[in-house]
Amino acid sequence: MRRSTLRTTIAVVTAGLTLTACGSGGDAGSGSGGGDGSDAATATSVEDFGGMDALVEAAQAEGELNVIALPPDWANYGEMLETFSEKYDIEINSASPDGSSQDELNAVESQKGQDRAPDVLDLGTAFARQAQAQGLTAPYQVQTWGEIPEDQKDPEGHWYNDYGGYISIGCNASVVDECPTTFADLLDPQYAGQVALNGNPTQAAAAFSGVWAASLANGGSLDEIGPGIDFFGRIKDVGNFNPVEITPATIQSGETPISIDWDYLNAGLTETLADQGVEWEVAVPSDGLFGSYYSQAISKFAPHPAAARLWQEFLYSDEGQNIWLNGGARPVRLPAMEEAGTADADALAALPEVQGTAKFPTEEQQTAAQAVVAERWNAEMSG
C-alpha cells in the first residue's frame, strides 16, 4: 500500500545494469551542487549546514541518494528506504541489494568519481574499520550522537554502529523432523546437506559471525576463531554442510532448510513463510551466543554528500531506530529510547528470547579473526 502512494521512486538495479546506464561516469555530483569537492562533503554535523532545515534543503537539491547492499527484507530496510524517500522527496538508487560488505568497499573504490558511486555504506563493523583505514569514509556526527555508546562508534564519526542482533538457527520444521537448537545438534546425521550460512565468511559479516559463534560453542573465544572453522569442517565431513548461500528465496524454495543467520533475519521470515504453508522455527543457540552490530558510514567520495548526511540523521532518529526495531533488530540507541519512552513497545516485546550474555569482540580481535578466516576458510571448505 505504501508503495502505491510514493511520489518518488526507489530504483533497484544490478551492478551490471548500473554500469550500462552510467558507465560514462563524469564528475561526482555534476549538476547537483554536491560531490566530494562540495561544502557538504566536508560537513561533520548538521550545524555545518546551518541546521536541519538547511540540510534537508541541500539534500533535496541533490535529489538522489545512492545506497548499496540493502535488501528490502533485511532488518526492515524496505520500509526504511520507502519512508525516507517519501518523507524527503528524494529518489533512492539501490544497487546490488544482496551484495556483501566487501562488495561495498570494492564499489567505493572502483566507482570513485562516478554519479552512480555509493553515497552511504552499511557494513559489518570490521569492514567499517577497514573502510576507515583505507581512507574511504567521511566523518559525520548525527544529532543523536550523544546517545550512541562510546564503544559503538569511531570517536570522529567515520562509522557508528546502527542495529544488531544475535546469531541464530532458523529451521524449516515442515521438512525437518526435529529442529536443532544448538551448534552441537548440527552434527546430527539427520541434517545431511541442510546446514547453510548467509554468505562466504571471508566476504559477508553475517557468515563471519556464524563461524565465530560456532567457535564459542566449541572451545574457542573472541581471541580464537579457529575452532569455528574446525567445526564447519566437521559439518562438511559428516555431509551436513550446504554450500548454497542463504537468501529468502533459497529458504522459501527449500534449498536451505537450516539457516545460520542473524536472529532478526531468521525471525523476520516467519510470517512470510507461514503464509506459504511453511512452519519456520528460530532458536538463539545457548552454546554459542554471539552478538554484533552493523555500522553506518558515509563514503568520502559520495556524489550526493548532503543526502548522505540526511540519511544518517534519519537512521539515528527515533523514527529510523523504531523502523529497525520493527524489523526485529536491536537499534543502537535502544537503551536511551527505552529510558525516554520512545521505543515501540510492541516491537520491543516481539524480540526473540535470548538467554545469557553475548560477547562483543574488540577491533583487535576482529582484525585477527578476519585474518584467520581469510587464510583458512576457502582453502578448507571449498571443493
Short mmCIF file of C-alpha atoms in Angstrom, two decimals:
data_model
loop_
_atom_site.label_atom_id
_atom_site.label_comp_id
_atom_site.label_asym_id
_atom_site.label_seq_id
_atom_site.Cartn_x
_atom_site.Cartn_y
_atom_site.Cartn_z
CA MET A 1 0.00 0.00 0.00
CA ARG A 2 2.82 2.37 0.88
CA ARG A 3 4.49 1.84 -2.50
CA SER A 4 1.38 2.91 -4.37
CA THR A 5 1.37 6.29 -2.63
CA LEU A 6 5.02 7.14 -3.25
CA ARG A 7 5.73 10.23 -5.30
CA THR A 8 9.33 9.23 -5.65
CA THR A 9 10.99 6.11 -6.92
CA ILE A 10 13.17 3.51 -5.29
CA ALA A 11 15.12 2.08 -8.18
CA VAL A 12 16.64 -1.34 -7.53
CA VAL A 13 19.30 -2.04 -10.14
CA THR A 14 22.05 -4.56 -10.52
CA ALA A 15 25.66 -3.56 -10.78
CA GLY A 16 25.66 -4.60 -14.43
CA LEU A 17 22.65 -2.51 -15.32
CA THR A 18 24.11 0.45 -13.48
CA LEU A 19 27.30 0.09 -15.49
CA THR A 20 25.32 0.23 -18.71
CA ALA A 21 23.31 3.24 -17.63
CA CYS A 22 26.08 5.26 -16.00
CA GLY A 23 29.25 3.81 -17.42
CA SER A 24 30.28 7.16 -18.88
CA GLY A 25 30.97 8.28 -15.35
CA GLY A 26 31.52 12.01 -15.08
CA ASP A 27 32.32 14.32 -12.22
CA ALA A 28 30.83 13.31 -8.92
CA GLY A 29 27.61 15.11 -8.26
CA SER A 30 27.62 17.02 -11.52
CA GLY A 31 24.55 19.18 -11.81
CA SER A 32 23.54 18.68 -8.18
CA GLY A 33 25.85 21.08 -6.44
CA GLY A 34 27.17 18.13 -4.44
CA GLY A 35 30.12 15.83 -4.94
CA ASP A 36 33.22 15.17 -2.93
CA GLY A 37 34.55 18.68 -3.55
CA SER A 38 31.50 20.49 -2.19
CA ASP A 39 30.99 22.12 1.20
CA ALA A 40 28.50 19.37 2.06
CA ALA A 41 31.25 16.80 1.58
CA THR A 42 33.25 18.30 4.44
CA ALA A 43 30.33 18.84 6.82
CA THR A 44 30.83 16.94 10.07
CA SER A 45 27.50 17.83 11.71
CA VAL A 46 24.16 19.43 10.88
CA GLU A 47 25.46 22.69 12.31
CA ASP A 48 27.81 22.94 9.34
CA PHE A 49 24.72 23.29 7.13
CA GLY A 50 23.14 25.88 9.44
CA GLY A 51 20.59 23.47 10.91
CA MET A 52 18.29 20.63 9.92
CA ASP A 53 16.11 22.68 7.55
CA ALA A 54 19.18 23.72 5.59
CA LEU A 55 20.43 20.13 5.44
CA VAL A 56 17.06 18.99 4.09
CA GLU A 57 17.13 21.77 1.50
CA ALA A 58 20.64 20.83 0.39
CA ALA A 59 19.74 17.14 0.17
CA GLN A 60 16.60 17.85 -1.82
CA ALA A 61 18.63 19.99 -4.22
CA GLU A 62 20.77 16.93 -4.89
CA GLY A 63 17.55 14.94 -5.26
CA GLU A 64 19.04 11.44 -5.12
CA LEU A 65 20.73 9.02 -2.75
CA ASN A 66 22.80 6.02 -3.84
CA VAL A 67 22.70 3.06 -1.48
CA ILE A 68 24.24 -0.38 -1.89
CA ALA A 69 23.73 -3.84 -0.41
CA LEU A 70 20.44 -3.05 1.35
CA PRO A 71 17.98 -5.92 0.80
CA PRO A 72 14.41 -4.70 1.43
CA ASP A 73 13.78 -7.77 3.59
CA TRP A 74 16.89 -7.19 5.76
CA ALA A 75 16.13 -5.58 9.15
CA ASN A 76 13.09 -3.83 7.64
CA TYR A 77 15.16 -1.86 5.13
CA GLY A 78 12.25 -1.88 2.67
CA GLU A 79 10.23 0.34 4.99
CA MET A 80 13.31 2.38 5.86
CA LEU A 81 14.03 3.21 2.21
CA GLU A 82 10.44 3.96 1.34
CA THR A 83 9.82 6.14 4.39
CA PHE A 84 12.94 8.23 3.80
CA SER A 85 12.20 8.63 0.11
CA GLU A 86 8.62 9.70 0.76
CA LYS A 87 9.41 11.94 3.73
CA TYR A 88 12.10 13.97 1.94
CA ASP A 89 11.07 13.51 -1.68
CA ILE A 90 14.47 12.08 -2.56
CA GLU A 91 14.92 9.33 -5.14
CA ILE A 92 16.88 6.32 -3.90
CA ASN A 93 19.04 4.30 -6.27
CA SER A 94 19.62 0.91 -4.66
CA ALA A 95 22.46 -1.12 -6.20
CA SER A 96 23.29 -4.79 -5.61
CA PRO A 97 20.86 -5.30 -2.72
CA ASP A 98 22.27 -8.76 -1.97
CA GLY A 99 25.90 -7.57 -2.03
CA SER A 100 28.35 -8.15 0.81
CA SER A 101 30.32 -5.71 2.95
CA GLN A 102 33.40 -6.36 0.81
CA ASP A 103 31.35 -5.65 -2.32
CA GLU A 104 30.51 -2.23 -0.84
CA LEU A 105 34.15 -1.35 -0.28
CA ASN A 106 35.04 -2.53 -3.76
CA ALA A 107 32.27 -0.33 -5.22
CA VAL A 108 33.52 2.78 -3.40
CA GLU A 109 36.97 2.31 -4.87
CA SER A 110 36.02 1.17 -8.36
CA GLN A 111 33.26 3.78 -8.88
CA LYS A 112 35.11 6.75 -7.39
CA GLY A 113 34.19 9.95 -9.25
CA GLN A 114 31.09 8.49 -10.90
CA ASP A 115 27.49 9.60 -10.33
CA ARG A 116 26.48 6.02 -9.56
CA ALA A 117 29.00 5.56 -6.73
CA PRO A 118 27.63 4.67 -3.28
CA ASP A 119 26.83 7.61 -1.01
CA VAL A 120 26.45 5.58 2.16
CA LEU A 121 27.54 2.19 3.45
CA ASP A 122 26.04 -0.41 5.77
CA LEU A 123 28.90 -2.64 6.88
CA GLY A 124 29.94 -5.24 9.37
CA THR A 125 31.93 -3.34 12.00
CA ALA A 126 35.19 -4.99 10.99
CA PHE A 127 34.63 -3.85 7.42
CA ALA A 128 33.71 -0.33 8.63
CA ARG A 129 37.05 -0.11 10.40
CA GLN A 130 38.72 -1.42 7.27
CA ALA A 131 36.97 1.28 5.20
CA GLN A 132 38.24 3.98 7.56
CA ALA A 133 41.76 2.59 7.42
CA GLN A 134 41.59 2.67 3.61
CA GLY A 135 40.52 6.34 3.64
CA LEU A 136 37.08 5.61 2.15
CA THR A 137 34.89 7.29 4.79
CA ALA A 138 33.92 10.86 5.71
CA PRO A 139 33.41 11.77 9.40
CA TYR A 140 29.95 12.97 10.43
CA GLN A 141 28.20 13.09 13.81
CA VAL A 142 24.41 12.90 13.84
CA GLN A 143 22.26 14.97 16.22
CA THR A 144 21.71 11.94 18.47
CA TRP A 145 25.45 11.27 18.65
CA GLY A 146 25.49 11.50 22.45
CA GLU A 147 23.09 8.55 22.78
CA ILE A 148 25.31 6.17 20.82
CA PRO A 149 27.50 4.36 23.36
CA GLU A 150 31.19 5.26 23.21
CA ASP A 151 32.21 1.68 22.46
CA GLN A 152 29.85 1.54 19.46
CA LYS A 153 31.37 4.33 17.38
CA ASP A 154 34.52 5.84 15.98
CA PRO A 155 35.30 8.95 18.05
CA GLU A 156 35.42 11.17 14.96
CA GLY A 157 32.31 9.70 13.35
CA HIS A 158 33.87 7.83 10.43
CA TRP A 159 31.48 4.98 11.31
CA TYR A 160 28.99 4.18 14.06
CA ASN A 161 27.04 1.09 14.89
CA ASP A 162 23.39 1.10 13.96
CA TYR A 163 21.45 -2.13 14.62
CA GLY A 164 22.38 -5.55 15.86
CA GLY A 165 21.25 -8.98 16.92
CA TYR A 166 22.40 -12.50 17.73
CA ILE A 167 23.42 -15.44 15.58
CA SER A 168 20.50 -17.86 15.41
CA ILE A 169 19.46 -21.15 13.84
CA GLY A 170 16.45 -20.98 11.54
CA CYS A 171 14.76 -24.27 10.65
CA ASN A 172 12.05 -25.36 8.22
CA ALA A 173 10.03 -27.53 10.59
CA SER A 174 7.81 -28.57 7.70
CA VAL A 175 10.62 -30.73 6.29
CA VAL A 176 12.98 -31.20 9.29
CA ASP A 177 11.65 -33.66 11.85
CA GLU A 178 13.46 -32.21 14.86
CA CYS A 179 14.86 -28.69 14.61
CA PRO A 180 18.35 -28.07 16.03
CA THR A 181 18.68 -25.51 18.82
CA THR A 182 22.43 -25.69 19.47
CA PHE A 183 25.58 -25.84 17.37
CA ALA A 184 26.24 -29.31 18.77
CA ASP A 185 22.95 -30.50 17.28
CA LEU A 186 24.11 -29.55 13.78
CA LEU A 187 26.44 -32.56 13.61
CA ASP A 188 23.50 -34.96 13.78
CA PRO A 189 23.31 -37.15 10.62
CA GLN A 190 19.63 -36.31 10.23
CA TYR A 191 20.68 -32.86 8.95
CA ALA A 192 22.58 -34.18 5.90
CA GLY A 193 23.13 -31.40 3.34
CA GLN A 194 20.95 -28.93 5.23
CA VAL A 195 23.21 -26.54 7.22
CA ALA A 196 23.87 -23.28 5.34
CA LEU A 197 25.39 -19.86 6.06
CA ASN A 198 24.44 -16.37 4.91
CA GLY A 199 27.33 -15.88 2.50
CA ASN A 200 31.04 -16.61 2.47
CA PRO A 201 32.68 -15.75 5.83
CA THR A 202 35.58 -14.08 4.02
CA GLN A 203 33.18 -11.64 2.41
CA ALA A 204 30.00 -11.37 4.50
CA ALA A 205 29.75 -10.26 8.11
CA ALA A 206 26.73 -12.47 8.88
CA ALA A 207 28.54 -15.65 7.82
CA PHE A 208 31.76 -14.50 9.54
CA SER A 209 29.78 -14.07 12.77
CA GLY A 210 28.23 -17.51 12.33
CA VAL A 211 31.72 -19.02 12.30
CA TRP A 212 32.66 -17.05 15.40
CA ALA A 213 29.52 -18.20 17.24
CA ALA A 214 30.44 -21.79 16.32
CA SER A 215 33.90 -21.16 17.74
CA LEU A 216 32.44 -20.03 21.08
CA ALA A 217 30.38 -23.23 21.13
CA ASN A 218 33.44 -25.40 20.51
CA GLY A 219 36.10 -24.22 22.90
CA GLY A 220 37.08 -21.06 21.06
CA SER A 221 36.94 -17.50 22.25
CA LEU A 222 36.93 -13.94 20.97
CA ASP A 223 40.69 -14.36 20.64
CA GLU A 224 40.42 -17.68 18.79
CA ILE A 225 38.02 -18.15 15.87
CA GLY A 226 39.84 -21.23 14.59
CA PRO A 227 37.61 -23.76 16.39
CA GLY A 228 34.67 -22.33 14.46
CA ILE A 229 36.36 -23.15 11.16
CA ASP A 230 37.24 -26.59 12.52
CA PHE A 231 33.58 -27.07 13.45
CA PHE A 232 32.30 -26.25 9.97
CA GLY A 233 34.96 -28.58 8.63
CA ARG A 234 33.37 -31.34 10.71
CA ILE A 235 29.93 -30.27 9.46
CA LYS A 236 31.29 -30.71 5.94
CA ASP A 237 32.99 -34.04 6.69
CA VAL A 238 29.78 -35.60 8.05
CA GLY A 239 27.92 -34.37 4.96
CA ASN A 240 25.73 -31.79 6.67
CA PHE A 241 27.21 -28.59 5.17
CA ASN A 242 25.15 -26.97 2.44
CA PRO A 243 27.32 -24.59 0.32
CA VAL A 244 24.27 -22.73 -1.01
CA GLU A 245 24.39 -19.21 0.43
CA ILE A 246 21.19 -18.28 2.22
CA THR A 247 18.72 -15.84 0.71
CA PRO A 248 14.99 -15.53 1.37
CA ALA A 249 14.49 -17.24 -1.98
CA THR A 250 16.62 -20.28 -1.07
CA ILE A 251 14.74 -20.62 2.20
CA GLN A 252 11.36 -20.31 0.57
CA SER A 253 12.31 -22.81 -2.14
CA GLY A 254 13.56 -25.32 0.43
CA GLU A 255 17.19 -25.25 -0.77
CA THR A 256 18.45 -24.22 2.68
CA PRO A 257 16.31 -25.94 5.33
CA ILE A 258 18.62 -24.89 8.19
CA SER A 259 19.86 -21.30 8.22
CA ILE A 260 22.69 -19.94 10.40
CA ASP A 261 21.98 -16.22 10.37
CA TRP A 262 21.10 -13.18 12.49
CA ASP A 263 18.01 -13.66 14.64
CA TYR A 264 16.25 -10.64 13.12
CA LEU A 265 16.69 -12.05 9.62
CA ASN A 266 15.56 -15.53 10.51
CA ALA A 267 12.66 -14.32 12.66
CA GLY A 268 11.67 -11.81 10.01
CA LEU A 269 10.81 -14.65 7.64
CA THR A 270 8.41 -16.41 10.00
CA GLU A 271 5.24 -14.65 8.93
CA THR A 272 6.01 -14.74 5.21
CA LEU A 273 6.82 -18.44 5.32
CA ALA A 274 3.71 -19.18 7.34
CA ASP A 275 1.64 -17.61 4.56
CA GLN A 276 3.29 -20.13 2.22
CA GLY A 277 2.46 -23.04 4.49
CA VAL A 278 5.96 -23.37 5.92
CA GLU A 279 6.49 -23.73 9.66
CA TRP A 280 9.68 -21.77 10.42
CA GLU A 281 11.33 -22.08 13.83
CA VAL A 282 14.10 -19.83 15.17
CA ALA A 283 16.41 -20.53 18.12
CA VAL A 284 19.27 -18.45 19.53
CA PRO A 285 21.79 -21.17 20.50
CA SER A 286 22.84 -21.09 24.12
CA ASP A 287 26.17 -22.81 23.40
CA GLY A 288 27.41 -20.11 21.02
CA LEU A 289 25.81 -16.80 21.96
CA PHE A 290 27.39 -14.18 19.73
CA GLY A 291 26.04 -10.69 19.16
CA SER A 292 27.15 -7.94 16.85
CA TYR A 293 26.12 -4.66 15.30
CA TYR A 294 26.34 -3.42 11.77
CA SER A 295 27.75 0.05 11.14
CA GLN A 296 26.89 3.05 9.02
CA ALA A 297 29.41 5.18 7.18
CA ILE A 298 29.39 7.96 4.59
CA SER A 299 31.57 7.50 1.55
CA LYS A 300 34.34 10.09 1.30
CA PHE A 301 33.55 10.20 -2.42
CA ALA A 302 29.75 10.43 -2.14
CA PRO A 303 28.21 12.05 -5.23
CA HIS A 304 25.31 13.25 -3.03
CA PRO A 305 27.02 14.28 0.23
CA ALA A 306 24.10 16.25 1.69
CA ALA A 307 21.62 13.45 1.01
CA ALA A 308 24.10 11.02 2.58
CA ARG A 309 24.18 13.09 5.79
CA LEU A 310 20.40 13.46 5.85
CA TRP A 311 20.13 9.66 5.54
CA GLN A 312 22.34 9.27 8.61
CA GLU A 313 20.20 11.74 10.56
CA PHE A 314 17.09 9.78 9.62
CA LEU A 315 18.55 6.38 10.54
CA TYR A 316 19.52 7.57 14.03
CA SER A 317 16.29 9.46 14.74
CA ASP A 318 13.60 7.82 16.87
CA GLU A 319 11.65 7.15 13.66
CA GLY A 320 14.53 5.37 11.96
CA GLN A 321 15.57 3.41 15.03
CA ASN A 322 11.98 2.17 15.53
CA ILE A 323 11.83 1.01 11.90
CA TRP A 324 14.78 -1.29 12.62
CA LEU A 325 13.17 -2.37 15.87
CA ASN A 326 10.02 -3.27 13.96
CA GLY A 327 12.22 -5.49 11.80
CA GLY A 328 13.30 -7.50 14.84
CA ALA A 329 16.72 -5.84 15.12
CA ARG A 330 18.08 -4.04 18.17
CA PRO A 331 18.89 -0.40 17.29
CA VAL A 332 21.97 1.08 18.93
CA ARG A 333 20.01 3.87 20.68
CA LEU A 334 17.50 1.39 22.16
CA PRO A 335 18.62 1.82 25.80
CA ALA A 336 18.24 5.60 25.58
CA MET A 337 14.90 5.27 23.81
CA GLU A 338 13.60 2.81 26.41
CA GLU A 339 14.55 5.27 29.12
CA ALA A 340 12.86 8.12 27.25
CA GLY A 341 9.78 6.02 26.46
CA THR A 342 10.16 6.47 22.69
CA ALA A 343 10.85 2.83 21.75
CA ASP A 344 7.98 0.99 20.05
CA ALA A 345 6.59 -1.18 22.87
CA ASP A 346 5.02 -3.86 20.66
CA ALA A 347 8.18 -4.29 18.60
CA LEU A 348 10.27 -4.43 21.75
CA ALA A 349 8.10 -7.21 23.20
CA ALA A 350 8.38 -9.24 19.99
CA LEU A 351 12.20 -9.54 20.04
CA PRO A 352 13.46 -13.17 20.10
CA GLU A 353 14.23 -14.56 23.55
CA VAL A 354 17.92 -14.67 24.46
CA GLN A 355 19.48 -16.43 27.41
CA GLY A 356 22.92 -15.48 28.64
CA THR A 357 25.23 -12.59 27.95
CA ALA A 358 26.54 -12.07 24.45
CA LYS A 359 30.20 -11.37 23.80
CA PHE A 360 31.25 -8.48 21.58
CA PRO A 361 34.75 -8.50 20.03
CA THR A 362 37.19 -5.62 20.11
CA GLU A 363 38.74 -4.10 16.99
CA GLU A 364 41.95 -6.04 17.51
CA GLN A 365 40.05 -9.30 17.95
CA GLN A 366 38.03 -8.69 14.78
CA THR A 367 41.12 -7.91 12.74
CA ALA A 368 42.87 -11.02 13.97
CA ALA A 369 39.81 -13.21 13.35
CA GLN A 370 39.37 -11.85 9.81
CA ALA A 371 42.95 -12.79 9.01
CA VAL A 372 42.44 -16.35 10.22
CA VAL A 373 39.22 -16.79 8.24
CA ALA A 374 40.79 -15.29 5.12
CA GLU A 375 43.67 -17.72 5.36
CA ARG A 376 41.73 -20.87 6.16
CA TRP A 377 38.07 -20.78 5.07
CA ASN A 378 38.23 -21.11 1.30
CA ALA A 379 41.20 -23.47 1.45
CA GLU A 380 39.45 -25.85 3.83
CA MET A 381 35.80 -25.52 2.82
CA SER A 382 35.87 -25.19 -0.98
CA GLY A 383 35.53 -28.19 -3.19
#
